[in-house]
CSV table of C-alpha atoms and ligand atoms in Angstrom, one decimal:
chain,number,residue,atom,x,y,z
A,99,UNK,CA,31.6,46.9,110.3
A,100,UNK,CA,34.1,44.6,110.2
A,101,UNK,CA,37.1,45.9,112.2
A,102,UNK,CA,39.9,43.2,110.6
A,103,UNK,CA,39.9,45.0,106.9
A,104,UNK,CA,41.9,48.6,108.7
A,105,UNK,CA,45.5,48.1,110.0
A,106,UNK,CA,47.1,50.3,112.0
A,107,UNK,CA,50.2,51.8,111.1
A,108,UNK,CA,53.5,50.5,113.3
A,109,UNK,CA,55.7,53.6,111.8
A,110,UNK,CA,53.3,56.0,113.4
A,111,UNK,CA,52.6,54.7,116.9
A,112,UNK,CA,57.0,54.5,116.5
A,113,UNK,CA,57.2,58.0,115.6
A,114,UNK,CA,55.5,59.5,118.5
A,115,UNK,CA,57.0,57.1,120.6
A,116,UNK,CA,60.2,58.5,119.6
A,117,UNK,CA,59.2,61.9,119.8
A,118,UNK,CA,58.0,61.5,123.6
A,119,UNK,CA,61.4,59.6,124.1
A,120,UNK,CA,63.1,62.8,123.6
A,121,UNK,CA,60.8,65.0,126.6
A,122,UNK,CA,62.7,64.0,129.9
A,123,UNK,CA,65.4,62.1,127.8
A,124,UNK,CA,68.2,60.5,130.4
A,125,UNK,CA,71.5,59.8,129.2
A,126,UNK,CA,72.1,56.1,129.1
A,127,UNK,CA,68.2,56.0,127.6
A,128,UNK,CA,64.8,56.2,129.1
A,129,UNK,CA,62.9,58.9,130.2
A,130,UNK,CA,62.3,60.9,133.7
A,131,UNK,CA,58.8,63.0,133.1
A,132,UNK,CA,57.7,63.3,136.9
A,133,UNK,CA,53.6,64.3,137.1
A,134,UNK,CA,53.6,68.4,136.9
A,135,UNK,CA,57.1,69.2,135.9
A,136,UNK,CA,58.0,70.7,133.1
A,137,UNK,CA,58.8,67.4,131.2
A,138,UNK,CA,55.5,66.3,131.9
A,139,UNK,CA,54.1,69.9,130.4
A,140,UNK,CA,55.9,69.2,127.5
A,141,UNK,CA,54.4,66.2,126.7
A,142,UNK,CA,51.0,67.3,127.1
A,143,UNK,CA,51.8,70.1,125.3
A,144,UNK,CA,52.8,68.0,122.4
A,145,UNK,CA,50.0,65.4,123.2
A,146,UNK,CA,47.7,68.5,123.2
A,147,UNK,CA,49.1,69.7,119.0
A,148,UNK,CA,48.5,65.7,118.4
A,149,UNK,CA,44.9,66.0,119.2
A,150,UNK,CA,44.8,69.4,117.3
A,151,UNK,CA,45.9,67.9,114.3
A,152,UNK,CA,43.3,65.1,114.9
A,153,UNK,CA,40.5,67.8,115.0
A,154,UNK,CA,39.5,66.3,118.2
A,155,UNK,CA,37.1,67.9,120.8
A,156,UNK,CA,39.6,68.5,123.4
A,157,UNK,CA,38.5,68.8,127.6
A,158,UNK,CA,41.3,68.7,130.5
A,159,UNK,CA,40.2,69.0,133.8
A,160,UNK,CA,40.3,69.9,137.4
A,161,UNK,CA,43.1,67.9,137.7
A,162,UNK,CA,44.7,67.9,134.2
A,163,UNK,CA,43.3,64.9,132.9
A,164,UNK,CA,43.3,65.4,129.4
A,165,UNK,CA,40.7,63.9,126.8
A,166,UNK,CA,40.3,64.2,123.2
A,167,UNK,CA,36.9,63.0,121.5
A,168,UNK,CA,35.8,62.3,118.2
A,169,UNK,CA,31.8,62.3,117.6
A,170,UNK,CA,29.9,59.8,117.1
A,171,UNK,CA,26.9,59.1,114.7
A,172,UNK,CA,24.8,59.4,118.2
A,173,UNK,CA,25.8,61.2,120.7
A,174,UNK,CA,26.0,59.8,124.0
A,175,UNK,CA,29.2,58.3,126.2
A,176,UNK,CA,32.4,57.4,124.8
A,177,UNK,CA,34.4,54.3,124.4
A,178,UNK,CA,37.1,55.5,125.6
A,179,UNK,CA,41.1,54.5,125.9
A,180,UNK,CA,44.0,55.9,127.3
A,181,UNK,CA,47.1,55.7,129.8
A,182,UNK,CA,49.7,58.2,131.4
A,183,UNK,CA,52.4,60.2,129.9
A,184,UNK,CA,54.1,60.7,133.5
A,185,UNK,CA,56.9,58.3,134.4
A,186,UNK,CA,59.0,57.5,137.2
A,187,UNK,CA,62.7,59.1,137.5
A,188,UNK,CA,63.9,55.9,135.8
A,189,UNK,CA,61.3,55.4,133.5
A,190,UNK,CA,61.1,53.4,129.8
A,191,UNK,CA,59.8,54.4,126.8
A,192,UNK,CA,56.7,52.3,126.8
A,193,UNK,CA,55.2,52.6,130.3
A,194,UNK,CA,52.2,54.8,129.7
A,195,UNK,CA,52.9,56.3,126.5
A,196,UNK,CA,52.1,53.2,124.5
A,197,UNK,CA,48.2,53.3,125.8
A,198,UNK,CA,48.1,56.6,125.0
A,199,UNK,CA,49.8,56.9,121.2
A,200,UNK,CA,47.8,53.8,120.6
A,201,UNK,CA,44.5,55.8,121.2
A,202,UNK,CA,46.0,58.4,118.7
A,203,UNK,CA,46.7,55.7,115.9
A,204,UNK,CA,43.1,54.3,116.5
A,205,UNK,CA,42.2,58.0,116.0
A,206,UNK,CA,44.6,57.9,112.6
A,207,UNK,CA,43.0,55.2,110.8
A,208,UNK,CA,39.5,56.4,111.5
A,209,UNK,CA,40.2,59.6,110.0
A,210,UNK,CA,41.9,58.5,107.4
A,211,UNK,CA,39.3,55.8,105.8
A,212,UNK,CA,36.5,58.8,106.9
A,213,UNK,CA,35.1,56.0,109.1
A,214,UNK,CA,31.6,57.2,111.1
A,215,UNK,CA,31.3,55.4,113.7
A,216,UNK,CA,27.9,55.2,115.2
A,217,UNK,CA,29.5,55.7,118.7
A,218,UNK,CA,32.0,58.8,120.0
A,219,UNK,CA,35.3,57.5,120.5
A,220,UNK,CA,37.6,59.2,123.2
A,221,UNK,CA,41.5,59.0,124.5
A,222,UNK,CA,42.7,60.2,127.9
A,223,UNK,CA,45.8,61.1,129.6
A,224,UNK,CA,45.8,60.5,133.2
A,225,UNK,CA,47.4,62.5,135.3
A,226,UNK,CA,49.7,61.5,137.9
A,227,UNK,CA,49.7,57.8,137.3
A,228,UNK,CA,53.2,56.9,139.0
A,229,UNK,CA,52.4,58.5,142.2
A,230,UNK,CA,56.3,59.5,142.9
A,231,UNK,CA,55.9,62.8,143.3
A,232,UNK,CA,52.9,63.4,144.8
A,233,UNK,CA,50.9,60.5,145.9
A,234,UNK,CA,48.6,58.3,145.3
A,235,UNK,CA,49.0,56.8,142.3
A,236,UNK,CA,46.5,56.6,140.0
A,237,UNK,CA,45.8,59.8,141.2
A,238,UNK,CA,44.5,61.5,138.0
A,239,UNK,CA,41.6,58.7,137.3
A,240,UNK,CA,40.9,57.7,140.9
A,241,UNK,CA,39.7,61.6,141.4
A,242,UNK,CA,38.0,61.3,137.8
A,243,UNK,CA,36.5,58.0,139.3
A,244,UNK,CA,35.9,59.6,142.4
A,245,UNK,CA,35.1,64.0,142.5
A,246,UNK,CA,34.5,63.9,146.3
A,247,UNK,CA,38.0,64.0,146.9
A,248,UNK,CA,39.1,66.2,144.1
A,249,UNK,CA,40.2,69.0,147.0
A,250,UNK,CA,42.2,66.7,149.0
A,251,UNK,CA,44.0,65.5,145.4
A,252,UNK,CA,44.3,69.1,144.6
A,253,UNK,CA,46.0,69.7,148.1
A,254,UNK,CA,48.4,66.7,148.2
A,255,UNK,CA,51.6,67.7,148.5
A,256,UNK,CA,55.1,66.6,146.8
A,257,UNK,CA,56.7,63.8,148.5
A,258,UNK,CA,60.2,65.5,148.5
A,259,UNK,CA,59.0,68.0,151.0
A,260,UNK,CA,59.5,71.0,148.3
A,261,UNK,CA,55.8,72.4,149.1
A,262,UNK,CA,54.6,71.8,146.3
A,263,UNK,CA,50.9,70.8,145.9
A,264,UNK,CA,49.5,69.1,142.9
A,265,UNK,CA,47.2,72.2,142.8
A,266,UNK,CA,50.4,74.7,142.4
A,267,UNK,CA,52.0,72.9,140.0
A,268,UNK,CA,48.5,72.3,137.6
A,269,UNK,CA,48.2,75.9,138.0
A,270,UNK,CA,52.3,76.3,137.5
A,271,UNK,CA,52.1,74.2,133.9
A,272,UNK,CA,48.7,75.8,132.6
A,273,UNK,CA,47.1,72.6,133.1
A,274,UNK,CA,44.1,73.2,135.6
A,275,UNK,CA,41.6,72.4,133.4
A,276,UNK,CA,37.8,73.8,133.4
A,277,UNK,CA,36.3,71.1,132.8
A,278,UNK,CA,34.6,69.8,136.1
A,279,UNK,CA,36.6,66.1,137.4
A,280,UNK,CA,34.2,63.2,137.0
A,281,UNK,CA,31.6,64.6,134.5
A,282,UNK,CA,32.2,63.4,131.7
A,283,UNK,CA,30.6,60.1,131.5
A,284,UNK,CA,32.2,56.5,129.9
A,285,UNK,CA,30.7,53.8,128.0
A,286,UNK,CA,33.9,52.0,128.4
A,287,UNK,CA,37.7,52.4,128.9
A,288,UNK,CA,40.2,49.6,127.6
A,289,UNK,CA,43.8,50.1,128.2
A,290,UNK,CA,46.7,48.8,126.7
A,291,UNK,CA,49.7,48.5,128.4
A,292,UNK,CA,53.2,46.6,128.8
A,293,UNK,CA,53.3,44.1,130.9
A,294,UNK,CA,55.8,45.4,133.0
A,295,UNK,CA,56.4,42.0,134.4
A,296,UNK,CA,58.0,38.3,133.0
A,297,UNK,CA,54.5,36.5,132.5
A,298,UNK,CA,54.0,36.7,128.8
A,299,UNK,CA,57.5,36.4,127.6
A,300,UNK,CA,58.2,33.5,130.0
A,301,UNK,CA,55.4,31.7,128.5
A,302,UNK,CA,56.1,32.6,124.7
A,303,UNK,CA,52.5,34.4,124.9
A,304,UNK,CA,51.9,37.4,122.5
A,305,UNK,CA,48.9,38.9,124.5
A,306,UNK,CA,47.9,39.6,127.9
A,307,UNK,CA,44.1,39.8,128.7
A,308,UNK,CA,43.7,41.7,132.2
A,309,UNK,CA,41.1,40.5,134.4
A,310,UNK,CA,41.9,42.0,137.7
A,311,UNK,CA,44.4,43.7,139.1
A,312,UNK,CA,46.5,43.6,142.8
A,313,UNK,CA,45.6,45.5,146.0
A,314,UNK,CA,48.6,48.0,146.6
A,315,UNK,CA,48.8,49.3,150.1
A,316,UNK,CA,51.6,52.4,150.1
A,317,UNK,CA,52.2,53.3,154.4
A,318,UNK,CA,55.3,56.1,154.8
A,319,UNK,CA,57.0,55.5,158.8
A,320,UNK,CA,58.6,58.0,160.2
A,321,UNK,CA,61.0,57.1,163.0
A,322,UNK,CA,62.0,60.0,165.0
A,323,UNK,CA,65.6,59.1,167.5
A,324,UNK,CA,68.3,61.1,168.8
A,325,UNK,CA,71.3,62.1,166.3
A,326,UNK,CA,74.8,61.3,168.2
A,327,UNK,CA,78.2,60.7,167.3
A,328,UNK,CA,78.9,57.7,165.4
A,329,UNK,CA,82.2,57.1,167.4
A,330,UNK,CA,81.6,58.0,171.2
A,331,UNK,CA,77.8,56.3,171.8
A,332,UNK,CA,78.1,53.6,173.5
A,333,UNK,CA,75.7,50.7,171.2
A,334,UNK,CA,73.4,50.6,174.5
A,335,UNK,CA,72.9,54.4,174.7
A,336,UNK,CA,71.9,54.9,171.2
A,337,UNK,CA,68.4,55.6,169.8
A,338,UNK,CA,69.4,54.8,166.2
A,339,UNK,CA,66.6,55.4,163.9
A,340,UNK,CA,68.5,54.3,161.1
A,341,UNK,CA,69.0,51.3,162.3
A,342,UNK,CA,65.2,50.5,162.6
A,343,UNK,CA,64.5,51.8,159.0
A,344,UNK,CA,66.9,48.9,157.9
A,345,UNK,CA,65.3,46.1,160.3
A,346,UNK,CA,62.3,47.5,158.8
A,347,UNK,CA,63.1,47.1,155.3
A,348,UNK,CA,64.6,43.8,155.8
A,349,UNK,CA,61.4,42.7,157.4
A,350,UNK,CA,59.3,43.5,154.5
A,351,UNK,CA,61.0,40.7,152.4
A,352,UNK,CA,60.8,37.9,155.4
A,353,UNK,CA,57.0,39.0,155.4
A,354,UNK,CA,56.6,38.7,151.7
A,355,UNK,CA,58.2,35.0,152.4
A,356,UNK,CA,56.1,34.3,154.9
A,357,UNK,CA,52.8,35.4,153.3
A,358,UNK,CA,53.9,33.5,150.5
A,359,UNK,CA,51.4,32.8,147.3
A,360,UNK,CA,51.0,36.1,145.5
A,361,UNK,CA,52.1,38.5,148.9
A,362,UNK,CA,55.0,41.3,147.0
A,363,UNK,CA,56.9,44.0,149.3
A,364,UNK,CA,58.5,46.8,148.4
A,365,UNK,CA,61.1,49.7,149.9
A,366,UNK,CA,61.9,51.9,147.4
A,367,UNK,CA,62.1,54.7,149.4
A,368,UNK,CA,64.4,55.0,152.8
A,369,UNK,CA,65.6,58.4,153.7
A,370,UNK,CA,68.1,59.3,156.7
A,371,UNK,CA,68.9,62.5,158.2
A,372,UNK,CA,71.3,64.0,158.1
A,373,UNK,CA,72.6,61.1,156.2
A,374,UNK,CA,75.8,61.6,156.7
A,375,UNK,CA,78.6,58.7,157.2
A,376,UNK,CA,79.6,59.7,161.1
A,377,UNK,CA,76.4,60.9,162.5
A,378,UNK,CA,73.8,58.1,163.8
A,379,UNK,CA,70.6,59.4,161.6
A,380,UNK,CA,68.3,61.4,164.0
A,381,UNK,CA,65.3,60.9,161.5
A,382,UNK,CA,64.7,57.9,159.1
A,383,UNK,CA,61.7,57.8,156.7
A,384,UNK,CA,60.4,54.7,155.2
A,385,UNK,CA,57.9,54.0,152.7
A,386,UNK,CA,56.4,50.5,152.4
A,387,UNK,CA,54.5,49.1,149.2
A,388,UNK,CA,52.6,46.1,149.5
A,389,UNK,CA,50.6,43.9,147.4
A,390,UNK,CA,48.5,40.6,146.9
A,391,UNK,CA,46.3,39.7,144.5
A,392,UNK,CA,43.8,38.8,147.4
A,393,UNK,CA,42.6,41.4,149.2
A,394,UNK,CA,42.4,39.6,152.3
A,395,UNK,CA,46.0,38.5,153.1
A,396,UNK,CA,46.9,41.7,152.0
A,397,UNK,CA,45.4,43.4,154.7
A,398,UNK,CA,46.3,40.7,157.2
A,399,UNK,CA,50.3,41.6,155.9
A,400,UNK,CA,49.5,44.9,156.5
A,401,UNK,CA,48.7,44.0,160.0
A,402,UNK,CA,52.2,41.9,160.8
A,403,UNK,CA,53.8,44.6,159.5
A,404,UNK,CA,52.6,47.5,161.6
A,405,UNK,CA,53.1,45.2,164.2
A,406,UNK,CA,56.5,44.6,163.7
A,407,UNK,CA,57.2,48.0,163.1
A,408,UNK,CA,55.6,49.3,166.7
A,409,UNK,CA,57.8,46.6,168.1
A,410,UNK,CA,61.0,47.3,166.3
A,411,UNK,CA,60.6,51.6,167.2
A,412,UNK,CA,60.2,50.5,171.0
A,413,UNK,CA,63.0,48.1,171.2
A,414,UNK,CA,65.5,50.9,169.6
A,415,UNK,CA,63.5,53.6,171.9
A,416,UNK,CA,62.5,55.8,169.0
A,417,UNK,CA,59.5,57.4,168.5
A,418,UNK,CA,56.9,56.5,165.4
A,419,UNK,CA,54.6,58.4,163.3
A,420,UNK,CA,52.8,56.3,160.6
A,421,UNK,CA,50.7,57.6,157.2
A,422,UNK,CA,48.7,55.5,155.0
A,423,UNK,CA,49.1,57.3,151.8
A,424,UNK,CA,47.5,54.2,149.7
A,425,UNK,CA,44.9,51.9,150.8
A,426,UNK,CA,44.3,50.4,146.9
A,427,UNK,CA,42.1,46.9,147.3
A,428,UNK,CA,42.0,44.7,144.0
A,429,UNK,CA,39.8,45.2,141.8
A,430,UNK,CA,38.1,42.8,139.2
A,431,UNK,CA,37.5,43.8,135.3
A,432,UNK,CA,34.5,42.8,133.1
A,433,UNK,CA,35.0,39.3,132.4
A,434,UNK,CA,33.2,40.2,129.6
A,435,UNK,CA,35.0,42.6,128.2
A,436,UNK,CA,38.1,40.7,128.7
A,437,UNK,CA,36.8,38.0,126.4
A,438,UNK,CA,35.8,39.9,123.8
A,439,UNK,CA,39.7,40.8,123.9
A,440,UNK,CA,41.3,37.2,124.3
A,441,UNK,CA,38.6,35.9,121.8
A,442,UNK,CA,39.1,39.3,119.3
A,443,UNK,CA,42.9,38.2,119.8
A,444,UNK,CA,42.4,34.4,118.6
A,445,UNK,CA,40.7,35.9,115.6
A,446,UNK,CA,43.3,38.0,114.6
A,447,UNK,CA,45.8,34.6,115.3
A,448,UNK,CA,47.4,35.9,118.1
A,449,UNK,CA,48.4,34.1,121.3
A,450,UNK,CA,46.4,34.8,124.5
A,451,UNK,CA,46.4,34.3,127.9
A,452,UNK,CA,44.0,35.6,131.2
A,453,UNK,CA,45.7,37.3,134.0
A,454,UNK,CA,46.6,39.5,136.9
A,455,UNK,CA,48.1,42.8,136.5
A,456,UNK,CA,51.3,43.3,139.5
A,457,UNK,CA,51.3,46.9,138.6
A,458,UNK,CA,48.8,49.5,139.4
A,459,UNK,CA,47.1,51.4,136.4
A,460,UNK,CA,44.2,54.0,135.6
A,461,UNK,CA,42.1,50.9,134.3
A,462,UNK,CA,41.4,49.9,138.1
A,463,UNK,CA,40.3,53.2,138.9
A,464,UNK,CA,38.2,53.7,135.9
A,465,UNK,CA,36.4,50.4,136.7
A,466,UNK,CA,34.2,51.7,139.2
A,467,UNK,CA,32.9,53.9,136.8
A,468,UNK,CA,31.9,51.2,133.3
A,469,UNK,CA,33.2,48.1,131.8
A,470,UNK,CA,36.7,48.1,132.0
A,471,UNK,CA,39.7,45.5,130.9
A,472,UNK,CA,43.3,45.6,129.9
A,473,UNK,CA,45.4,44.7,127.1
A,474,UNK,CA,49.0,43.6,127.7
A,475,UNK,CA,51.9,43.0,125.5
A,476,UNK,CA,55.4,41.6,126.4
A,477,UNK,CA,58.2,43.2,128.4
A,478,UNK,CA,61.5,42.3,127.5
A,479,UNK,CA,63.0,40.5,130.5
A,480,UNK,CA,60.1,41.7,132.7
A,481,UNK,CA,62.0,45.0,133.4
A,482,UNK,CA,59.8,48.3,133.8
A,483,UNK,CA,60.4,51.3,136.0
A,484,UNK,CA,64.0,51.0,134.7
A,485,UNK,CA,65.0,52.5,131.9
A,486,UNK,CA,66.1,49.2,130.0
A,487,UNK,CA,61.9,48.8,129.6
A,488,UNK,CA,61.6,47.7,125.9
A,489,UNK,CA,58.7,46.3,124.0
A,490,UNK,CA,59.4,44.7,120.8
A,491,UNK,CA,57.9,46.4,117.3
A,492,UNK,CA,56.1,43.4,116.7
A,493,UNK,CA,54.5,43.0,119.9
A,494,UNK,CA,53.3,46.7,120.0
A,495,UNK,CA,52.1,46.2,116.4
A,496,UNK,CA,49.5,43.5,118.1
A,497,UNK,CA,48.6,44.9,121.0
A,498,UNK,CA,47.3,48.5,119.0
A,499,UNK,CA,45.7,46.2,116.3
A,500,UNK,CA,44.0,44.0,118.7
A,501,UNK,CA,42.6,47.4,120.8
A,502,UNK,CA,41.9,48.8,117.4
A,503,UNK,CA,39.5,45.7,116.5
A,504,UNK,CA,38.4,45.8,120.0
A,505,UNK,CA,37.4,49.5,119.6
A,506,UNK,CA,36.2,49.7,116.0
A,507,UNK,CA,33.8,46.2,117.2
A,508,UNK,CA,32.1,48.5,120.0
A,509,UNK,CA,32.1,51.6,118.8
A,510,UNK,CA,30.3,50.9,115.0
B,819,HGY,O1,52.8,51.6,141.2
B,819,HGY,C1,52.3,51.1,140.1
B,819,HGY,O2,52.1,49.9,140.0
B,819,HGY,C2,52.1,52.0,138.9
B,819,HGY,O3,53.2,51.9,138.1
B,819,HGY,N1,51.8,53.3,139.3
B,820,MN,MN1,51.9,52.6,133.8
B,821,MN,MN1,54.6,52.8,135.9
């Protein structure tokens, strides 16, 4: 069936955009839907009427990973797309929600032309994606990828220290799904995303096609010294373990500058207590993401670091505890699956170009599982996980057309 004769309609995938903008609205724009709070309930809840109205055969699962399928001719494993509805506290409007409202217009136009396909089609919502709250990220499709550690996932608990576990708050949102994680089985999972970086904008490109994406490597130090008056310590008394967080952080840069080529890091998170102005912080907590493109030096940065770190805690004479909470290598798609996108993209006259992905995303995990690839599509200025993200019409317009063609070609 020729895929190029149905169009996708813009207004739509807009519409549901708009109306997911409004769940965990902030005030200057963008959205905050942390994984399990109630912002994230409500937009599975309205995801949930979406698929109703869609007549789809709807599973969520052991984790809350939620799917909607619509038969087949045969039966047999979907083709399957999908993203994440959670965001970060500063999140856009696109991040996730595009892959996901783009699976629902797919889902549109076949219903409305009454178009058979010979294969089941499915969507997804991941849960979890961001990792913020409770981590890792990915977390959703790396225990749909992965069921053996489904308990541990269930039993992580919420990075602010709340006591929260991902398991509470699945139960706490109605969103602890019967259907067993991992057993439904995929043909293949495309996902289209924002870029979330400056590539494709830089280089006047309309179209990213996603052949691998970076390790990520997320390790949380704690540095444990001795809280004391910020006036009347003397400097060589002091076990400062603020003082090491900072050397820490400003470490991470010099090592991403010494690594060079594709070597990123990260420190989004440093915490002090008590944190207050006079008192020299008796506890500092750090948490350090790293990535490369090469698997290799990302490991050998990981070493320098902990290095440095072992060496900075003994200079200041405070005491270290370390957690690897992520321990992501890269991970390659199927190169031929990405050019059936970048050529399925030249058809349809659009501009094209093969490359990494910088951010993490539920494609890497879903890789293990069947043939997997990404689409990208242009971030304005590069900015993501800020809530300036923004995607232009016509750019989104592509990118669902060009998963739509892709789609429609496999599954008829
Ligand atoms: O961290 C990431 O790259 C993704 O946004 N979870
Ligand atoms: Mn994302
Ligand atoms: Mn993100």
């Amino acid at each position: 069936m020729k895929s190029s004769s149905f169009k996708i309609k813009l207004t739509r995938v807009e519409e549901k955009l708009q109306q997911l903008g409004q769940i965990g609205a902030l005030p200057g724009g963008g959205v905050s839907r942390l994984a399990l709070t109630d912002e994230d309930k409500a937009a599975r809840d309205l995801l949930l009427h979406w698929m109703e109205q869609l007549k789809l055969d709807i599973r969520i699962d052991e984790l809350g990973n939620m799917f909607g399928i619509r038969p087949g001719k045969t039966a047999g494993p979907p083709v399957m797309v999908g993203s994440h509805l959670d965001s970060v506290g500063t999140g856009g409007l696109f991040d996730g929600s595009l892959g996901v409202v783009a699976g629902l217009e797919i889902m549109e136009v076949l219903n409305e032309h009454n178009i058979l396909t010979n294969q089941p089609f499915a969507i997804a919502n991941f849960t979890n994606e961001e990792g913020v709250r409770f981590t890792p990220d990915m977390m959703g499709s790396h225990g749909f990828s992965k069921p053996e550690i489904l308990q541990d996932l269930l039993n992580a608990p919420a990075v602010d220290g709340s006591g929260a576990t991902v398991k509470s708050e699945l139960q706490r949102i109605g969103y602890a799904g019967q259907t067993p994680c991992g057993s439904l089985s995929i043909d293949t999972f495309i996902e289209l995303h924002i870029e979330q970086g400056p590539v494709l904008e830089t280089e006047g490109i309309q179209i990213g096609a996603v052949e691998m994406v970076q390790g990520i490597y997320w390790t949380e130090y704690i540095f444990q010294g001795v809280s004391n008056h910020a006036g009347t310590t003397p400097i060589q008394m002091r076990k400062d373990a603020g003082l090491v967080a900072a050397q820490v952080a400003a470490f991470v840069r010099q090592l991403a500058n010494m690594m060079g080529a594709n070597q990123v890091g990260t420190v989004g998170l440093i915490e002090l207590h008590p944190n207050l102005i006079n008192v020299m912080a008796e506890q500092a907590r750090v948490i350090i993401d790293l990535r490369n493109t090469d698997g290799i030096s990302l490991a050998q940065a990981q070493v320098s670091l902990d290095k440095k770190v072992k060496e900075l805690a003994k200079a200041e004479d405070v005491k270290l505890r370390k957690n690897e909470l992520v321990r992501f290598p890269p991970v390659q798609f199927d190169a031929k699956l990405v050019s059936q996108i970048a050529n399925t993209a030249q058809q349809l006259g659009y501009s094209v170009k093969q490359m990494p992905s910088g951010a993490g995303h539920d494609a890497q995990m879903m890789a293990s599982l069947c043939p997997t690839a990404m689409i990208f599509v242009p971030s304005v200025d590069g900015i993501s996980h800020n809530i300036k993200e923004f995607t232009k019409a016509e750019d989104m317009e592509r990118g669902c057309q060009l998963l739509f063609n892709v789609v429609l070609d496999l599954i008829s």
